[in-house]
CSV table of C-alpha atoms and ligand atoms in Angstrom, one decimal:
chain,number,residue,atom,x,y,z
E,1,UNK,CA,101.3,143.4,51.5
E,2,UNK,CA,98.8,140.9,52.9
E,3,UNK,CA,98.5,140.6,56.7
E,4,UNK,CA,100.5,137.8,58.3
E,5,UNK,CA,100.0,135.7,61.4
E,6,UNK,CA,102.7,133.7,63.2
E,7,UNK,CA,101.2,130.8,65.3
E,8,UNK,CA,102.4,128.1,67.6
E,9,UNK,CA,105.8,129.4,68.9
E,10,UNK,CA,106.9,127.1,71.7
E,11,UNK,CA,108.2,130.3,73.3
E,12,UNK,CA,107.4,133.7,71.9
E,13,UNK,CA,110.2,135.8,73.3
E,14,UNK,CA,108.4,139.3,73.3
E,15,UNK,CA,110.9,141.2,75.5
E,16,UNK,CA,107.9,143.4,76.4
E,17,UNK,CA,108.6,145.8,79.2
E,18,UNK,CA,109.4,149.4,80.1
E,19,UNK,CA,110.1,151.7,77.1
E,20,UNK,CA,113.8,152.0,78.0
E,21,UNK,CA,116.9,149.9,78.1
E,22,UNK,CA,116.8,147.1,80.7
E,23,UNK,CA,119.0,147.0,83.7
E,24,UNK,CA,119.7,144.7,86.7
E,25,UNK,CA,117.2,141.8,87.0
E,26,UNK,CA,115.1,143.2,84.1
E,27,UNK,CA,117.8,141.8,81.8
E,28,UNK,CA,116.7,138.3,82.6
E,29,UNK,CA,113.0,139.0,82.1
E,30,UNK,CA,112.1,138.0,78.5
E,31,UNK,CA,108.3,138.3,78.6
E,32,UNK,CA,107.8,134.7,77.2
E,33,UNK,CA,104.4,133.6,75.9
E,34,UNK,CA,104.2,129.8,75.6
E,35,UNK,CA,102.4,128.6,72.5
E,36,UNK,CA,102.5,132.2,71.4
E,37,UNK,CA,101.4,134.0,68.3
E,38,UNK,CA,101.2,137.3,66.6
E,39,UNK,CA,99.4,139.3,64.0
E,40,UNK,CA,101.3,141.5,61.6
E,41,UNK,CA,99.8,144.2,59.3
E,42,UNK,CA,101.6,146.6,57.0
E,43,UNK,CA,105.0,145.3,58.3
E,44,UNK,CA,104.1,146.2,61.9
E,45,UNK,CA,103.1,144.1,64.8
E,46,UNK,CA,99.4,144.5,65.5
E,47,UNK,CA,98.7,142.0,68.2
E,48,UNK,CA,100.7,139.5,70.4
E,49,UNK,CA,99.3,136.8,72.6
E,50,UNK,CA,98.5,133.1,73.1
E,51,UNK,CA,98.2,131.3,69.8
E,52,UNK,CA,94.5,130.4,70.2
E,53,UNK,CA,93.6,134.0,70.9
E,54,UNK,CA,95.5,135.2,67.8
E,55,UNK,CA,93.9,132.4,65.7
E,56,UNK,CA,90.5,133.8,66.4
E,57,UNK,CA,91.6,137.1,64.9
E,58,UNK,CA,93.4,135.8,61.9
E,59,UNK,CA,90.8,136.7,59.3
E,60,UNK,CA,92.4,136.8,55.8
E,61,UNK,CA,96.0,136.8,57.1
E,62,UNK,CA,98.5,134.4,55.7
E,63,UNK,CA,99.4,131.9,58.4
E,64,UNK,CA,103.0,130.9,59.3
E,65,UNK,CA,103.1,127.9,61.6
E,66,UNK,CA,106.2,128.2,63.8
E,67,UNK,CA,105.7,124.5,64.6
E,68,UNK,CA,106.7,124.6,68.2
E,69,UNK,CA,109.9,126.6,67.5
E,70,UNK,CA,111.3,129.7,69.3
E,71,UNK,CA,110.2,133.0,67.9
E,72,UNK,CA,112.0,136.2,68.9
E,73,UNK,CA,112.9,139.7,67.7
E,74,UNK,CA,115.7,139.9,65.1
E,75,UNK,CA,119.0,140.6,66.7
E,76,UNK,CA,120.3,144.2,66.6
E,77,UNK,CA,124.0,144.2,66.2
E,78,UNK,CA,125.2,147.5,67.6
E,79,UNK,CA,128.9,147.3,66.6
E,80,UNK,CA,130.1,146.2,63.1
E,81,UNK,CA,132.6,147.2,60.5
E,82,UNK,CA,130.4,146.0,57.7
E,83,UNK,CA,132.1,147.6,54.7
E,84,UNK,CA,135.7,146.6,53.7
E,85,UNK,CA,137.6,145.0,50.9
E,86,UNK,CA,139.4,141.7,51.1
E,87,UNK,CA,140.1,139.7,54.2
E,88,UNK,CA,143.0,139.2,56.7
E,89,UNK,CA,143.7,135.5,56.2
E,90,UNK,CA,147.5,136.1,56.3
E,91,UNK,CA,147.2,137.9,59.6
E,92,UNK,CA,145.1,135.0,60.9
E,93,UNK,CA,147.7,132.4,59.9
E,94,UNK,CA,150.5,134.6,61.4
E,95,UNK,CA,148.7,134.8,64.7
E,96,UNK,CA,148.3,131.0,64.7
E,97,UNK,CA,152.1,130.8,64.2
E,98,UNK,CA,152.5,132.9,67.4
E,99,UNK,CA,153.4,136.3,65.8
E,100,UNK,CA,152.4,139.5,67.7
E,101,UNK,CA,150.2,142.3,66.5
E,102,UNK,CA,153.2,144.5,66.0
E,103,UNK,CA,155.1,141.8,64.0
E,104,UNK,CA,152.0,141.3,61.8
E,105,UNK,CA,151.6,145.1,61.2
E,106,UNK,CA,155.4,145.3,60.3
E,107,UNK,CA,155.0,142.5,57.8
E,108,UNK,CA,152.2,144.5,56.0
E,109,UNK,CA,149.2,143.2,57.9
E,110,UNK,CA,146.9,144.9,60.4
E,111,UNK,CA,144.3,147.6,59.8
E,112,UNK,CA,146.5,149.3,57.2
E,113,UNK,CA,146.4,146.3,54.8
E,114,UNK,CA,142.5,146.6,54.8
E,115,UNK,CA,142.8,150.4,54.3
E,116,UNK,CA,145.0,149.8,51.2
E,117,UNK,CA,142.5,147.3,49.7
E,118,UNK,CA,139.5,149.4,50.6
E,119,UNK,CA,141.0,152.5,49.0
E,120,UNK,CA,141.7,150.6,45.8
E,121,UNK,CA,138.2,149.1,45.6
E,122,UNK,CA,135.4,150.8,43.6
E,123,UNK,CA,132.1,151.7,45.2
E,124,UNK,CA,130.5,148.8,43.2
E,125,UNK,CA,133.1,146.3,44.4
E,126,UNK,CA,132.6,147.4,48.0
E,127,UNK,CA,128.8,147.2,47.6
E,128,UNK,CA,129.0,143.6,46.2
E,129,UNK,CA,131.1,142.5,49.2
E,130,UNK,CA,128.9,144.3,51.7
E,131,UNK,CA,125.9,142.6,50.2
E,132,UNK,CA,127.5,139.3,50.9
E,133,UNK,CA,128.2,140.3,54.5
E,134,UNK,CA,124.6,141.6,54.9
E,135,UNK,CA,123.3,138.2,53.8
E,136,UNK,CA,125.4,136.5,56.4
E,137,UNK,CA,123.9,138.7,59.1
E,138,UNK,CA,120.4,137.9,58.0
E,139,UNK,CA,121.2,134.2,57.9
E,140,UNK,CA,122.4,134.4,61.6
E,141,UNK,CA,119.1,136.1,62.6
E,142,UNK,CA,120.3,139.7,62.7
E,143,UNK,CA,117.9,142.3,61.1
E,144,UNK,CA,119.6,145.6,62.1
E,145,UNK,CA,123.3,146.4,62.2
E,146,UNK,CA,125.2,149.5,63.2
E,147,UNK,CA,128.0,149.9,60.6
E,148,UNK,CA,131.2,152.0,60.8
E,149,UNK,CA,133.4,153.5,58.1
E,150,UNK,CA,137.1,153.7,59.0
E,151,UNK,CA,139.0,151.7,56.3
E,152,UNK,CA,139.3,154.7,54.0
E,153,UNK,CA,141.1,157.4,56.1
E,154,UNK,CA,141.0,160.0,53.3
E,155,UNK,CA,138.0,162.3,52.8
E,156,UNK,CA,136.9,160.7,49.6
E,157,UNK,CA,137.4,157.1,50.8
E,158,UNK,CA,135.6,157.6,54.1
E,159,UNK,CA,132.7,159.2,52.1
E,160,UNK,CA,132.8,156.3,49.6
E,161,UNK,CA,132.3,153.7,52.4
E,162,UNK,CA,129.4,155.7,53.9
E,163,UNK,CA,127.8,156.0,50.5
E,164,UNK,CA,128.1,152.2,50.1
E,165,UNK,CA,126.1,151.8,53.3
E,166,UNK,CA,123.5,154.2,52.1
E,167,UNK,CA,123.2,152.2,48.8
E,168,UNK,CA,123.1,148.9,50.7
E,169,UNK,CA,120.3,150.2,52.8
E,170,UNK,CA,118.3,150.7,49.6
E,171,UNK,CA,119.1,147.3,48.1
E,172,UNK,CA,119.2,144.9,51.0
E,173,UNK,CA,116.6,144.1,53.6
E,174,UNK,CA,119.1,144.5,56.5
E,175,UNK,CA,118.6,147.8,58.3
E,176,UNK,CA,121.8,149.8,58.6
E,177,UNK,CA,122.7,152.5,61.2
E,178,UNK,CA,125.7,154.4,59.8
E,179,UNK,CA,128.6,155.6,62.0
E,180,UNK,CA,131.6,157.7,60.9
E,181,UNK,CA,134.8,156.2,62.2
E,182,UNK,CA,137.4,158.4,60.4
E,183,UNK,CA,139.3,158.2,63.7
E,184,UNK,CA,140.0,154.5,63.3
E,185,UNK,CA,143.8,154.9,62.7
E,186,UNK,CA,146.1,157.7,61.5
E,187,UNK,CA,146.5,157.7,57.7
E,188,UNK,CA,150.2,156.8,57.1
E,189,UNK,CA,150.8,159.7,54.7
E,190,UNK,CA,150.1,162.3,57.4
E,191,UNK,CA,151.3,163.1,60.9
E,192,UNK,CA,148.9,162.4,63.7
E,193,UNK,CA,148.2,166.1,64.1
E,194,UNK,CA,147.7,166.6,60.4
E,195,UNK,CA,145.3,163.7,60.2
E,196,UNK,CA,143.3,164.8,63.2
E,197,UNK,CA,142.9,168.2,61.5
E,198,UNK,CA,141.6,166.5,58.3
E,199,UNK,CA,139.1,164.5,60.4
E,200,UNK,CA,137.8,167.5,62.2
E,201,UNK,CA,137.9,170.2,59.5
E,202,UNK,CA,137.2,168.2,56.4
E,203,UNK,CA,135.7,164.8,57.0
E,204,UNK,CA,133.2,165.6,59.7
E,205,UNK,CA,131.7,168.7,58.0
E,206,UNK,CA,131.2,166.7,54.7
E,207,UNK,CA,129.7,163.7,56.6
E,208,UNK,CA,127.3,166.0,58.4
E,209,UNK,CA,126.4,168.1,55.3
E,210,UNK,CA,125.6,164.9,53.2
E,211,UNK,CA,123.8,163.3,56.3
E,212,UNK,CA,125.9,160.2,55.8
E,213,UNK,CA,126.1,159.2,59.5
E,214,UNK,CA,124.1,159.2,62.7
E,215,UNK,CA,127.0,158.5,65.0
E,216,UNK,CA,130.7,159.4,65.3
E,217,UNK,CA,133.1,156.8,66.8
E,218,UNK,CA,136.9,156.9,67.6
E,219,UNK,CA,139.5,154.3,68.3
E,220,UNK,CA,140.9,155.6,71.6
E,221,UNK,CA,144.0,153.5,72.2
E,222,UNK,CA,147.8,153.8,72.6
E,223,UNK,CA,149.2,154.2,69.1
E,224,UNK,CA,145.9,155.3,67.6
E,225,UNK,CA,144.1,158.3,69.3
E,226,UNK,CA,144.9,159.4,72.8
E,227,UNK,CA,142.3,160.8,75.2
E,228,UNK,CA,142.9,164.5,74.1
E,229,UNK,CA,142.8,163.6,70.4
E,230,UNK,CA,139.7,161.5,70.9
E,231,UNK,CA,138.0,164.3,72.8
E,232,UNK,CA,138.7,166.7,69.9
E,233,UNK,CA,137.1,164.4,67.3
E,234,UNK,CA,134.1,163.6,69.5
E,235,UNK,CA,133.5,167.3,70.5
E,236,UNK,CA,133.6,168.4,66.8
E,237,UNK,CA,131.1,165.6,65.9
E,238,UNK,CA,128.8,166.6,68.8
E,239,UNK,CA,128.8,170.2,67.6
E,240,UNK,CA,127.6,169.0,64.2
E,241,UNK,CA,124.7,167.1,65.9
E,242,UNK,CA,126.1,163.5,65.7
E,243,UNK,CA,125.6,161.1,68.6
E,244,UNK,CA,128.7,159.5,70.0
E,245,UNK,CA,130.2,156.0,70.4
E,246,UNK,CA,133.8,154.9,71.1
E,247,UNK,CA,136.3,152.1,71.0
E,248,UNK,CA,137.7,152.4,74.5
E,249,UNK,CA,139.8,150.5,77.1
E,250,UNK,CA,140.3,147.6,74.7
E,251,UNK,CA,144.0,146.9,75.0
E,252,UNK,CA,145.0,149.3,77.8
E,253,UNK,CA,143.0,151.2,80.5
E,254,UNK,CA,143.5,154.7,79.3
E,255,UNK,CA,140.5,156.3,80.9
E,256,UNK,CA,138.4,155.9,77.8
E,257,UNK,CA,135.2,154.9,79.6
E,258,UNK,CA,135.5,158.1,81.7
E,259,UNK,CA,136.0,160.1,78.5
E,260,UNK,CA,132.8,158.6,77.0
E,261,UNK,CA,130.9,159.5,80.2
E,262,UNK,CA,132.3,163.1,80.1
E,263,UNK,CA,131.2,163.5,76.4
E,264,UNK,CA,127.7,162.2,77.1
E,265,UNK,CA,128.2,159.4,74.6
E,266,UNK,CA,125.4,156.9,73.7
E,267,UNK,CA,127.8,153.9,74.0
E,268,UNK,CA,131.3,153.0,75.2
E,269,UNK,CA,132.4,149.8,73.4
E,270,UNK,CA,135.0,147.1,74.2
E,271,UNK,CA,135.8,147.9,77.8
E,272,UNK,CA,138.0,144.8,78.3
E,273,UNK,CA,140.3,146.8,80.6
E,274,UNK,CA,137.7,149.1,82.3
E,275,UNK,CA,137.9,149.1,86.1
E,276,UNK,CA,135.3,150.0,88.8
E,277,UNK,CA,135.9,153.8,88.4
E,278,UNK,CA,135.2,153.5,84.7
E,279,UNK,CA,132.0,151.4,85.3
E,280,UNK,CA,130.8,154.0,87.9
E,281,UNK,CA,131.4,156.8,85.4
E,282,UNK,CA,129.4,155.0,82.7
E,283,UNK,CA,126.6,154.5,85.2
E,284,UNK,CA,126.5,158.1,86.3
E,285,UNK,CA,126.3,159.4,82.7
E,286,UNK,CA,123.9,156.6,81.5
E,287,UNK,CA,126.3,155.4,78.8
E,288,UNK,CA,125.5,151.9,77.5
E,289,UNK,CA,128.4,149.5,77.5
E,290,UNK,CA,128.7,147.5,74.2
E,291,UNK,CA,130.6,144.3,74.9
E,292,UNK,CA,132.4,142.4,72.1
E,293,UNK,CA,133.5,139.0,73.3
E,294,UNK,CA,134.0,137.8,69.6
E,295,UNK,CA,137.1,140.0,69.3
E,296,UNK,CA,138.6,138.7,72.6
E,297,UNK,CA,138.1,135.2,71.4
E,298,UNK,CA,139.4,135.7,67.9
E,299,UNK,CA,142.5,137.5,69.1
E,300,UNK,CA,143.2,134.5,71.3
E,301,UNK,CA,143.0,136.6,74.5
E,302,UNK,CA,141.3,135.7,77.7
E,303,UNK,CA,140.6,139.1,79.2
E,304,UNK,CA,136.9,139.5,78.7
E,305,UNK,CA,135.1,142.6,79.9
E,306,UNK,CA,133.5,142.5,83.4
E,307,UNK,CA,129.9,141.9,82.3
E,308,UNK,CA,128.7,140.7,85.8
E,309,UNK,CA,130.1,143.8,87.5
E,310,UNK,CA,128.5,146.0,84.9
E,311,UNK,CA,125.1,144.3,85.3
E,312,UNK,CA,125.4,144.6,89.1
E,313,UNK,CA,126.3,148.3,88.8
E,314,UNK,CA,123.0,148.8,86.9
E,315,UNK,CA,124.4,149.4,83.4
E,316,UNK,CA,122.2,148.6,80.4
E,317,UNK,CA,124.6,146.1,78.8
E,318,UNK,CA,124.7,145.5,75.1
E,319,UNK,CA,126.3,142.6,73.2
E,320,UNK,CA,127.6,142.9,69.6
E,321,UNK,CA,129.8,141.0,67.2
E,322,UNK,CA,132.4,143.7,66.2
E,323,UNK,CA,132.3,142.0,62.8
E,324,UNK,CA,135.5,143.0,61.0
E,325,UNK,CA,138.2,141.3,59.0
E,326,UNK,CA,141.0,141.6,61.5
E,327,UNK,CA,139.9,140.9,65.1
E,328,UNK,CA,136.4,139.5,64.9
E,329,UNK,CA,135.5,137.9,61.6
E,330,UNK,CA,132.0,136.7,62.7
E,331,UNK,CA,128.5,138.0,61.8
E,332,UNK,CA,127.0,135.5,64.3
E,333,UNK,CA,125.1,136.8,67.3
E,334,UNK,CA,124.4,133.2,68.5
E,335,UNK,CA,128.2,132.7,68.7
E,336,UNK,CA,128.4,135.9,70.7
E,337,UNK,CA,125.7,134.6,73.1
E,338,UNK,CA,127.7,131.5,73.6
E,339,UNK,CA,130.8,133.5,74.5
E,340,UNK,CA,128.8,135.8,76.8
E,341,UNK,CA,127.5,132.8,78.8
E,342,UNK,CA,130.6,130.7,78.9
E,343,UNK,CA,133.3,133.4,79.2
E,344,UNK,CA,131.5,136.3,80.8
E,345,UNK,CA,129.0,134.4,82.9
E,346,UNK,CA,126.0,136.2,81.6
E,347,UNK,CA,122.7,134.2,81.8
E,348,UNK,CA,121.2,133.2,78.4
E,349,UNK,CA,118.3,135.5,79.0
E,350,UNK,CA,120.5,138.4,79.8
E,351,UNK,CA,122.5,137.8,76.6
E,352,UNK,CA,119.3,137.9,74.6
E,353,UNK,CA,118.1,141.1,76.1
E,354,UNK,CA,121.6,142.6,75.5
E,355,UNK,CA,121.5,141.7,71.8
E,356,UNK,CA,117.9,142.8,71.1
E,357,UNK,CA,116.0,145.5,73.0
E,358,UNK,CA,119.1,147.0,74.8
E,359,UNK,CA,121.0,147.0,71.5
E,360,UNK,CA,118.0,148.7,69.8
E,361,UNK,CA,118.1,151.6,72.4
E,362,UNK,CA,121.9,151.9,71.9
E,363,UNK,CA,121.3,152.7,68.2
E,364,UNK,CA,118.4,155.0,69.1
E,365,UNK,CA,115.7,152.8,67.7
E,366,UNK,CA,114.2,151.4,70.9
E,367,UNK,CA,110.8,152.7,70.0
E,368,UNK,CA,110.7,150.8,66.7
E,369,UNK,CA,112.7,147.5,67.0
E,370,UNK,CA,114.2,145.1,69.6
E,371,UNK,CA,111.0,143.6,71.0
E,372,UNK,CA,107.8,142.0,69.7
E,373,UNK,CA,105.2,144.5,70.9
E,374,UNK,CA,102.2,146.1,69.1
E,375,UNK,CA,103.3,149.1,67.1
E,376,UNK,CA,106.9,147.9,66.5
E,377,UNK,CA,108.3,146.7,63.2
E,378,UNK,CA,107.7,143.0,62.5
E,379,UNK,CA,111.5,142.1,62.4
E,380,UNK,CA,111.6,138.6,63.8
E,381,UNK,CA,113.3,135.2,63.7
E,382,UNK,CA,112.1,131.7,63.9
E,383,UNK,CA,114.8,129.5,65.4
E,384,UNK,CA,114.8,125.7,65.0
E,385,UNK,CA,114.8,125.0,68.7
E,386,UNK,CA,112.2,124.8,71.5
E,387,UNK,CA,113.9,126.7,74.3
E,388,UNK,CA,115.7,130.1,73.9
E,389,UNK,CA,118.6,128.8,76.0
E,390,UNK,CA,119.5,126.5,73.1
E,391,UNK,CA,120.7,129.5,71.1
E,392,UNK,CA,123.6,130.1,73.5
E,393,UNK,CA,124.1,126.4,74.3
E,394,UNK,CA,124.6,124.7,70.9
E,395,UNK,CA,127.5,126.4,69.2
E,396,UNK,CA,128.9,126.1,65.8
E,397,UNK,CA,125.6,125.0,64.3
E,398,UNK,CA,123.2,127.4,62.6
E,399,UNK,CA,119.7,127.2,64.2
E,400,UNK,CA,118.0,129.9,62.1
E,401,UNK,CA,114.8,128.6,60.5
E,402,UNK,CA,113.5,131.8,58.9
E,403,UNK,CA,114.0,135.6,59.2
E,404,UNK,CA,111.4,138.3,58.7
E,405,UNK,CA,112.0,142.0,58.1
E,406,UNK,CA,108.9,144.3,58.2
E,407,UNK,CA,106.7,141.2,58.0
E,408,UNK,CA,108.5,139.9,54.9
E,409,UNK,CA,110.5,136.6,54.8
E,410,UNK,CA,114.1,137.6,53.8
E,411,UNK,CA,116.0,134.4,54.7
E,412,UNK,CA,115.1,130.8,55.2
E,413,UNK,CA,117.3,127.8,55.9
E,414,UNK,CA,117.7,126.0,52.7
E,415,UNK,CA,117.0,129.2,50.7
E,416,UNK,CA,114.0,131.3,49.9
I,1,ZN,ZN1,135.1,147.8,66.4
């Protein structure tokens, strides 16, 4: 691969800084270089600086002229449900008619309807649909996603989903961080205790033996897995060497944030209902909160997580899409930035830090991605705007100009 230089970015958003997730006022420090440029060799960033300085060192490198546009690291989406079959259009319409979650589930919708379709789908069918999703992410400027299983709920179907992720990783340029979410819901054919036993004694050992996941997640919520059941799943995963994430305090404040702190989890996700005690517990245990405003929006709710209090408490906040067919059908990080600024009162710069470098640390890849610094992978996006704040400001219109993964162009507006 020939070396590449990117020149004349109106703002080169480097996010250079300490080698750890950013907190407090660091969240609004983007390390901007005006009329910036960079040199890329072997898929990695070699040099970053003012354009004229980079130009002197271009040598035989191919030149990409950013033409006065914003250049920044590819988004890292730290919470997605990438692999599933079908959609939930009927649920969507029912919600528009005013039906409740319970009514929709009774009528055959909800998570279970996606489980039925995903079980029936072959590995190849799932892979084809996942490729389509992967392409959507790239087109929105996302170059890495964390992806969860959880629509299989049998040993074989959970493994099938994780294998699809492994195959997708080989076939698509999108980088994938796999998470086992057998504890997404209780399989209907089993009692809660029977299913819990299958997750702990059958699924987790297989996932670990086949090295199919880096993280284990659980849906800790009334009607799904309570605190004790969630603790059992997470403890078993931890013993097998998996790192931990959790869907907690989304619909009710059940003390999920405290559980994630107690377990030494990497992240606690959702947190719409988390109070001061929960925030303090996360801070004490250095757990990163992953906030998912897209799901609050898509469910028609108005109870967004308390991002400002979390930032003020010193938490290393992360933003993600929660891409899934039921409650957050969006792969768009720019849409999430818009919601973060308008609904959660985060600053545009804070939202960008939360969806790049902080997100990278939350998937244990902070040393490789999330900022444009020498030594890191050349995963970057050119956006068709001059000021980074435009990303969160204009909404409903794609601003992606082109996307690079390891120095290679993988998506361009108007096609490759
Ligand atoms: Zn989720």
